[in-house]
XYZ file of C-alpha atoms in Angstrom:
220
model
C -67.247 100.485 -104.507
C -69.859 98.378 -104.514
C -69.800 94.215 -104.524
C -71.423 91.501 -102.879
C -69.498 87.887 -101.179
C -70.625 84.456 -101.839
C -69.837 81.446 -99.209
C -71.531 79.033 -100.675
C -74.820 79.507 -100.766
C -75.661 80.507 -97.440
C -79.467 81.898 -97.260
C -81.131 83.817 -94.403
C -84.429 85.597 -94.113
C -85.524 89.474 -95.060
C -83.352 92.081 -94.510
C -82.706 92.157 -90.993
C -84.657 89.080 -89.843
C -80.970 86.543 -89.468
C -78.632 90.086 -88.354
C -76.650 89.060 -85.309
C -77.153 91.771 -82.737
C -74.100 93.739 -82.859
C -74.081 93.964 -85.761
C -77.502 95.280 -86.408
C -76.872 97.726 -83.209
C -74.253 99.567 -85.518
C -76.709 99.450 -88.297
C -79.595 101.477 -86.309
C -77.239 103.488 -84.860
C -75.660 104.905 -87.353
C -79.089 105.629 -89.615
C -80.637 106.920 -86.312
C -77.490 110.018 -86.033
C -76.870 110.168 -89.764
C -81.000 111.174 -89.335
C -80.207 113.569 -86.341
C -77.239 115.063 -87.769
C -79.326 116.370 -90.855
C -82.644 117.232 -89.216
C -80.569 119.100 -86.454
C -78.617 120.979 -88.814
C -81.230 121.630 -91.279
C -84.259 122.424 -89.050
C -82.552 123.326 -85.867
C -79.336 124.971 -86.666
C -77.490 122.585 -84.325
C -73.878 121.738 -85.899
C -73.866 117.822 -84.453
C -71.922 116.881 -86.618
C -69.025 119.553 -85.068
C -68.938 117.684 -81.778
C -68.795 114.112 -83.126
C -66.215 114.199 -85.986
C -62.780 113.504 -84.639
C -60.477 116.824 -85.177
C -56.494 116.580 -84.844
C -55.966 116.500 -80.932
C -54.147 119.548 -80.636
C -57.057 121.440 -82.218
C -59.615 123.749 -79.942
C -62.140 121.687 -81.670
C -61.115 117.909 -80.315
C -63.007 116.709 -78.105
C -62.318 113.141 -75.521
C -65.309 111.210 -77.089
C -64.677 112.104 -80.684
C -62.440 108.994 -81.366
C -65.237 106.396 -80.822
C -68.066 109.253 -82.203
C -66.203 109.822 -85.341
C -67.189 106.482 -86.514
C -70.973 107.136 -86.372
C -70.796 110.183 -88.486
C -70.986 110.316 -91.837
C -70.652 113.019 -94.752
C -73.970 112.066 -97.231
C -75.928 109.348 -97.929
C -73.726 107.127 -99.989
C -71.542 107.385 -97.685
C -73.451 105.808 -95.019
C -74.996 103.120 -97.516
C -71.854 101.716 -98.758
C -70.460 101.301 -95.407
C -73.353 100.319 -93.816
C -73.843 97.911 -96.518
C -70.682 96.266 -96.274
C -70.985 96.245 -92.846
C -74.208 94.573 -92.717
C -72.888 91.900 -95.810
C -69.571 91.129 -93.909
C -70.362 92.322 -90.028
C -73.188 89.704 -89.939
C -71.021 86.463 -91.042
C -68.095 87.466 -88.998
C -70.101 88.465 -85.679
C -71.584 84.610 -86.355
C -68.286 82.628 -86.680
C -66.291 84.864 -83.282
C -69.614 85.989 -81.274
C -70.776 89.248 -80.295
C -68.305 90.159 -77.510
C -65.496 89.560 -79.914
C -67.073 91.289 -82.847
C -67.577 94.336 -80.816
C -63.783 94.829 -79.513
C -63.152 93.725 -83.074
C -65.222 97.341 -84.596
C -63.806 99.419 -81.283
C -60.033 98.034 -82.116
C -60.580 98.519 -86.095
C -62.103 101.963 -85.825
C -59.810 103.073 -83.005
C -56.804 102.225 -85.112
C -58.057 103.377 -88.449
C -58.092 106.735 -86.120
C -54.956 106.802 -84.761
C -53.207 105.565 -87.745
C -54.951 108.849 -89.840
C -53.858 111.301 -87.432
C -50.204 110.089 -87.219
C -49.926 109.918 -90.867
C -51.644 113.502 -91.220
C -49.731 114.952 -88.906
C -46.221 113.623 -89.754
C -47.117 114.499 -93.934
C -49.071 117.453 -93.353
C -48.370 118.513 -89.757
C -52.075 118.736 -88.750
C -55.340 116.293 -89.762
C -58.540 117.277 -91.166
C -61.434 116.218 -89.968
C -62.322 112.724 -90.278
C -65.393 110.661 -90.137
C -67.528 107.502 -90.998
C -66.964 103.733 -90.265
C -64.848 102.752 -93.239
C -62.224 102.224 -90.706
C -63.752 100.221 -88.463
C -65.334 98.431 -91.193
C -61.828 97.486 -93.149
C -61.027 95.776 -89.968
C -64.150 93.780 -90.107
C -63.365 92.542 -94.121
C -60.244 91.808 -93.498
C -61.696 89.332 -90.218
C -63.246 88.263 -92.968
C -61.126 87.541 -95.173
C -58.926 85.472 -92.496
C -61.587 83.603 -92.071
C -62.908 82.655 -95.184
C -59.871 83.645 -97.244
C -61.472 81.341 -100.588
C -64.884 82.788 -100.096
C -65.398 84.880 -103.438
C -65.898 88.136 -103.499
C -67.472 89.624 -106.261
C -67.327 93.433 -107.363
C -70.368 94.938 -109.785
C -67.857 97.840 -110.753
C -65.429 96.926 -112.222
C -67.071 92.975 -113.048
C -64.625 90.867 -111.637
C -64.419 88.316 -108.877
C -61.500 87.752 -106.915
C -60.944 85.075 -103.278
C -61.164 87.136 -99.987
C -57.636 87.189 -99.476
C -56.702 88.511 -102.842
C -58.756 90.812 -102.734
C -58.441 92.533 -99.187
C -54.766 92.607 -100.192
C -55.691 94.849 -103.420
C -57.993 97.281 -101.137
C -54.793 97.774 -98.996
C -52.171 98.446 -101.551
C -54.890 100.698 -103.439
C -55.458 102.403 -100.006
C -51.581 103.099 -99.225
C -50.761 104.316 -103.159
C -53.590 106.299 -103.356
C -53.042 107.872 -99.662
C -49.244 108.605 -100.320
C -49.672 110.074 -103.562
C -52.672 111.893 -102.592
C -55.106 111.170 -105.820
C -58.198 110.935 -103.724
C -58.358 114.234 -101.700
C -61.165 113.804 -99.003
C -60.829 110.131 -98.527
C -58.911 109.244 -95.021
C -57.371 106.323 -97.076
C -54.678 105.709 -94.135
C -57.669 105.131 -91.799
C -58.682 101.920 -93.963
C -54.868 101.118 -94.104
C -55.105 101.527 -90.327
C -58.154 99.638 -89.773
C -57.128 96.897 -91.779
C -53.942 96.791 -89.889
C -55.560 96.446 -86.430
C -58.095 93.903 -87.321
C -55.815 91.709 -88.910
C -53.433 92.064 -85.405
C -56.513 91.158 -83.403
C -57.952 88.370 -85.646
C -54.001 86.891 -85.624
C -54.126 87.359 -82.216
C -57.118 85.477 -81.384
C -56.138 82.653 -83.731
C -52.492 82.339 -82.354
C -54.225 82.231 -78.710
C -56.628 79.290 -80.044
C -59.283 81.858 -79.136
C -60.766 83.153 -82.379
C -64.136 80.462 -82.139
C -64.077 80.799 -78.059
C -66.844 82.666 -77.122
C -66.026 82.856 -73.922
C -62.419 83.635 -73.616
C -60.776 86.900 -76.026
């Protein structure tokens, strides 16, 4: 899905000249093993992508590090680009309103609830998860930080045309992500893992604000 937000007319620089560091961390990083996933399994026979996925925990397969890992793998390229896009559209105006510190436990939280949210699901459906990977999670959590911030910002989607406020439409992604995960129309999306992301950024974000916290820098 692919759109772009508009907060009133906010300019910046090239590319990656006005990224706030966190966020353009997650960028390199996840280019840098999308890059050594391929070139390992391609020209070196090395299955990386085995180790770093995050299997169902009572699998041989699982592994301690493979619910933080999970989130810095990713299936093909559009797959990377659309996340990392949105992350670096959304990632960069959030990580400048809360700070880096925050933003950070923000993407851990996100992600780490978009995973445990898809494996109870899975399991309690299906009685066992399938692999799961990529940052969608972890990135739900940050548009919907988004979104609490700057709920009237407009976000506007290329397909299909139409342009809808922040709140409306993170609401929409969620209700699209939970009918399309229970009815199963989307095989080989982890559509509870947005759910879940969304879910756990939006109890940190509340969190912070409730606490007075959410523009404190120094205090989480």
């Amino acid at each position: 899905m692919s759109y772009y937000y508009s907060n009133n007319g906010e300019r910046g620089g090239g590319f990656m000249s006005n990224v706030p560091v966190v966020t353009k961390n997650l960028l390199i990083i996840n280019v840098i093993l999308f890059a050594a996933t391929f070139l390992g399994e391609r020209f070196f026979k090395t299955n990386v992508m085995g180790w770093l996925v995050l299997y169902d925990p009572h699998s041989v397969l699982f592994r301690l590090w493979q619910p933080v890992t999970y989130m810095f793998m990713h299936g093909g390229f559009w797959h990377l680009f659309m996340n990392m896009y949105t992350l670096y559209i959304f990632g960069s105006v959030v990580e400048r309103m809360i700070g880096s510190r925050k933003f950070t436990i923000l993407y851990l939280i996100s992600g780490l609830g978009a995973a445990a949210v898809h494996l109870l699901v899975m399991t309690w459906m299906r009685g066992a998860a399938a692999p799961m990977l990529g940052a969608s999670g972890a990135v739900y959590g940050v548009l919907i930080a988004y979104a609490m911030i700057f709920p009237n910002s407009r976000i506007s989607l290329i397909f299909p045309p139409i342009s809808l406020n922040a709140k409306w439409m993170v609401i929409i992604f969620a209700v699209l992500s939970l009918v399309v995960g229970v009815t199963g129309t989307a095989e080989g999306v982890a559509h509870f893992a947005h759910l879940g992301g969304m879910i756990f950024g939006f109890l940190v974000v509340y969190f912070w604000k409730k606490a007075g916290r959410l523009f404190d820098r120094d205090n989480f």
